[in-house]
PDB file of C-alpha atoms in Angstrom:
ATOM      1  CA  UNK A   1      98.256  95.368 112.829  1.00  0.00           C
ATOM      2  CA  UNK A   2      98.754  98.585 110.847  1.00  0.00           C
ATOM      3  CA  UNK A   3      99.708  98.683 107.361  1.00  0.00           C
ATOM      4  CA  UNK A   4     102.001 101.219 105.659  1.00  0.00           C
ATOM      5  CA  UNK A   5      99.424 104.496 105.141  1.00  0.00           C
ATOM      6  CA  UNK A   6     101.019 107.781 106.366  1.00  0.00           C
ATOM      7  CA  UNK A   7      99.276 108.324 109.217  1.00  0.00           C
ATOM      8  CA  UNK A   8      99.988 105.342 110.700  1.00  0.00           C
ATOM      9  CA  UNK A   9     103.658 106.680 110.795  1.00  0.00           C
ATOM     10  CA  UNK A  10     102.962 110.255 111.646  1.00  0.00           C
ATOM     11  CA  UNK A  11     105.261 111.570 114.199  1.00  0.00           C
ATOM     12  CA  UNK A  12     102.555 114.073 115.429  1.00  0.00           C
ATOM     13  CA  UNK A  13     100.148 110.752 117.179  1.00  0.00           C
ATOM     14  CA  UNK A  14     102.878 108.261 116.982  1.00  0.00           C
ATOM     15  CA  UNK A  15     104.459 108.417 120.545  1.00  0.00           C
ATOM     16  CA  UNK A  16     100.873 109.406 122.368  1.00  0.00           C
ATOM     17  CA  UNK A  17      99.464 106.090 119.994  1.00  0.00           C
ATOM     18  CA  UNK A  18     101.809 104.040 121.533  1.00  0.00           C
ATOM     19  CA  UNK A  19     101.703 105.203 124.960  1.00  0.00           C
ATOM     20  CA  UNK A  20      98.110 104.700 125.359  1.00  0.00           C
ATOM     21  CA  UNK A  21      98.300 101.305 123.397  1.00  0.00           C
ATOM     22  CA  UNK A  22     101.000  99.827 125.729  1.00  0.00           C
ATOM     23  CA  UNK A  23      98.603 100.936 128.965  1.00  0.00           C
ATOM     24  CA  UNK A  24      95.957  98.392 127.505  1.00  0.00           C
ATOM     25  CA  UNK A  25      98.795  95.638 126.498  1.00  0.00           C
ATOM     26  CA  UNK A  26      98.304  96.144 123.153  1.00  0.00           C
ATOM     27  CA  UNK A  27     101.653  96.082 120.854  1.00  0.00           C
ATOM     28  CA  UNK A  28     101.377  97.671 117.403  1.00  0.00           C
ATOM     29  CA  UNK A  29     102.210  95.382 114.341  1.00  0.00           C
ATOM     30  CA  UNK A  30     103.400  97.576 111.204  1.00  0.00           C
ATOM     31  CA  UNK A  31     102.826  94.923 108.092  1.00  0.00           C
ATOM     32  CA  UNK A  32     105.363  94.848 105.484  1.00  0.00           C
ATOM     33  CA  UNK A  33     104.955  97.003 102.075  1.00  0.00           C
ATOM     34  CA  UNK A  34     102.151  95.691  99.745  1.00  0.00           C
ATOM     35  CA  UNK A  35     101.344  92.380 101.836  1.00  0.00           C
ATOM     36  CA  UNK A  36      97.598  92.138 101.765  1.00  0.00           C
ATOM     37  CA  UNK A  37      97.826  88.671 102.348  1.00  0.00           C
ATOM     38  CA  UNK A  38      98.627  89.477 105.820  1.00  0.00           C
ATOM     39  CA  UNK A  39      95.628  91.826 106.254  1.00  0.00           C
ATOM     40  CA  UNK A  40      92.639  90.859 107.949  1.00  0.00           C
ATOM     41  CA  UNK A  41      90.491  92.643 106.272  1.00  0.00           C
ATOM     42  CA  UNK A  42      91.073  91.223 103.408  1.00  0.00           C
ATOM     43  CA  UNK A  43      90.414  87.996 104.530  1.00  0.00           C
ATOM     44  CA  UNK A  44      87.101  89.828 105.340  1.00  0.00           C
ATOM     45  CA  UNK A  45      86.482  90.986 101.809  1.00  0.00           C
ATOM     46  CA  UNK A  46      87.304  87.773 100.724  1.00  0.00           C
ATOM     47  CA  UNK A  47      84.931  85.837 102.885  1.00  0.00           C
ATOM     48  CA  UNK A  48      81.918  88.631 101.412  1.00  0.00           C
ATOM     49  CA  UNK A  49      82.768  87.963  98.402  1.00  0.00           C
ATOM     50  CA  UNK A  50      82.790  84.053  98.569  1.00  0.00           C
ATOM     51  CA  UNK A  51      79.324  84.589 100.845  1.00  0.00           C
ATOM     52  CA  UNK A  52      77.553  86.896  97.875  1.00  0.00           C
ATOM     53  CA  UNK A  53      78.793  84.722  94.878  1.00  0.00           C
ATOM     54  CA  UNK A  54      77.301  81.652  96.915  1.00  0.00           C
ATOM     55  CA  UNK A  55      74.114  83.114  98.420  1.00  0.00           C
ATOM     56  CA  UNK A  56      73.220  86.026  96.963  1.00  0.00           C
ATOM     57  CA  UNK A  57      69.555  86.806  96.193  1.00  0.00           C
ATOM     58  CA  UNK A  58      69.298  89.305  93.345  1.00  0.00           C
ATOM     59  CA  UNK A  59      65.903  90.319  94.291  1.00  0.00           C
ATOM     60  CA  UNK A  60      67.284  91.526  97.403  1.00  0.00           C
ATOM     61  CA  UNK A  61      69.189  95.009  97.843  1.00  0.00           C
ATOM     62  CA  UNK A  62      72.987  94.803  97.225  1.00  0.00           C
ATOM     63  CA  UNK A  63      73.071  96.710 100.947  1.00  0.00           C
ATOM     64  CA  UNK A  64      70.742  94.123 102.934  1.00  0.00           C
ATOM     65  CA  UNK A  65      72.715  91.114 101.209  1.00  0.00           C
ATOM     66  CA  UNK A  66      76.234  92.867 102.600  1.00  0.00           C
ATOM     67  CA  UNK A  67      74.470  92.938 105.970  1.00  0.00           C
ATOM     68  CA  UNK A  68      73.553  89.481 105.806  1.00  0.00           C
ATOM     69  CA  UNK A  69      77.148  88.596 104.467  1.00  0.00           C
ATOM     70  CA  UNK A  70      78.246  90.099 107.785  1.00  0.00           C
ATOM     71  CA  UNK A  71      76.464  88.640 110.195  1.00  0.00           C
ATOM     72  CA  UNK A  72      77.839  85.292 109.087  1.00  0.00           C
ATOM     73  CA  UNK A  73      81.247  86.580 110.256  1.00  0.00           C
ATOM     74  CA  UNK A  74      81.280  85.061 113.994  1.00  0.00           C
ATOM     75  CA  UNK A  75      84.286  86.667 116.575  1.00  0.00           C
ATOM     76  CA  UNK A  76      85.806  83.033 115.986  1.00  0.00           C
ATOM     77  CA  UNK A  77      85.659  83.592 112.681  1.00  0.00           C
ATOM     78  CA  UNK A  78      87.299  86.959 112.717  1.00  0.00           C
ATOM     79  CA  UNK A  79      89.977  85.540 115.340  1.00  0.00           C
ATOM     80  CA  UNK A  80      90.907  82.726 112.624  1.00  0.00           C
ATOM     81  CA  UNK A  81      91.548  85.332 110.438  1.00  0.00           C
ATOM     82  CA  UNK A  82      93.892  87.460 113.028  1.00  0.00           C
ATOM     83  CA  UNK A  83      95.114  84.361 113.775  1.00  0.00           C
ATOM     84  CA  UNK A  84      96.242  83.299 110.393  1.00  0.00           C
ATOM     85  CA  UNK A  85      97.941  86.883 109.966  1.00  0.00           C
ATOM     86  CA  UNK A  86      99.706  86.282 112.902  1.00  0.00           C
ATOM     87  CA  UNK A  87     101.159  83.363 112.661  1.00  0.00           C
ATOM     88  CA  UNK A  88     101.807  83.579 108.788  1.00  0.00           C
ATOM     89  CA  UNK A  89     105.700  83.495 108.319  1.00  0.00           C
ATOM     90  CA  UNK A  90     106.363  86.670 106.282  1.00  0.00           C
ATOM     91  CA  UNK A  91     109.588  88.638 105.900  1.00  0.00           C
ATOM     92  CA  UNK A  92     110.093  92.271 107.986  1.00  0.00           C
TER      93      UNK A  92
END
């Protein structure tokens, strides 16, 4: 999934991108204008977020408590959320 940014569009890697993408399988998915709801990464954010305002330990360091917000993030929980984005009706 690739959202709107320029260089995601550039002409100059656009056609080599997608040649070497398509020899691994892998189809590019451009996400509508402003649709962060179809993100994953901010379904990422979101899960930090919800993790620090839980969990957090002030005495900690705001970097170590990120790190431990991470590791919470499993691969199934990251495929639910590429999932979701997926299969989320949205307009094109």
């Amino acid at each position: 999934m690739c959202d709107n940014a320029s260089v995601h569009f550039s002409s100059a890697i656009r056609f080599d991108l997608l040649t070497v993408l398509s020899d691994f399988g892998i189809m590019i998915r451009f996400l509508p204008p402003y649709s962060p709801e179809l993100s994953p990464v901010e379904l990422v954010f979101s899960h930090l977020k919800r993790f620090l305002r839980g969990n957090r330990d002030l005495a900690q360091p705001l970097a170590e408590e990120l790190q431990r917000a991470l590791e919470e993030i499993s691969s199934d929980i990251m495929t639910s959320f590429y999932m979701h984005c997926l299969l989320r009706p949205h307009s094109r």
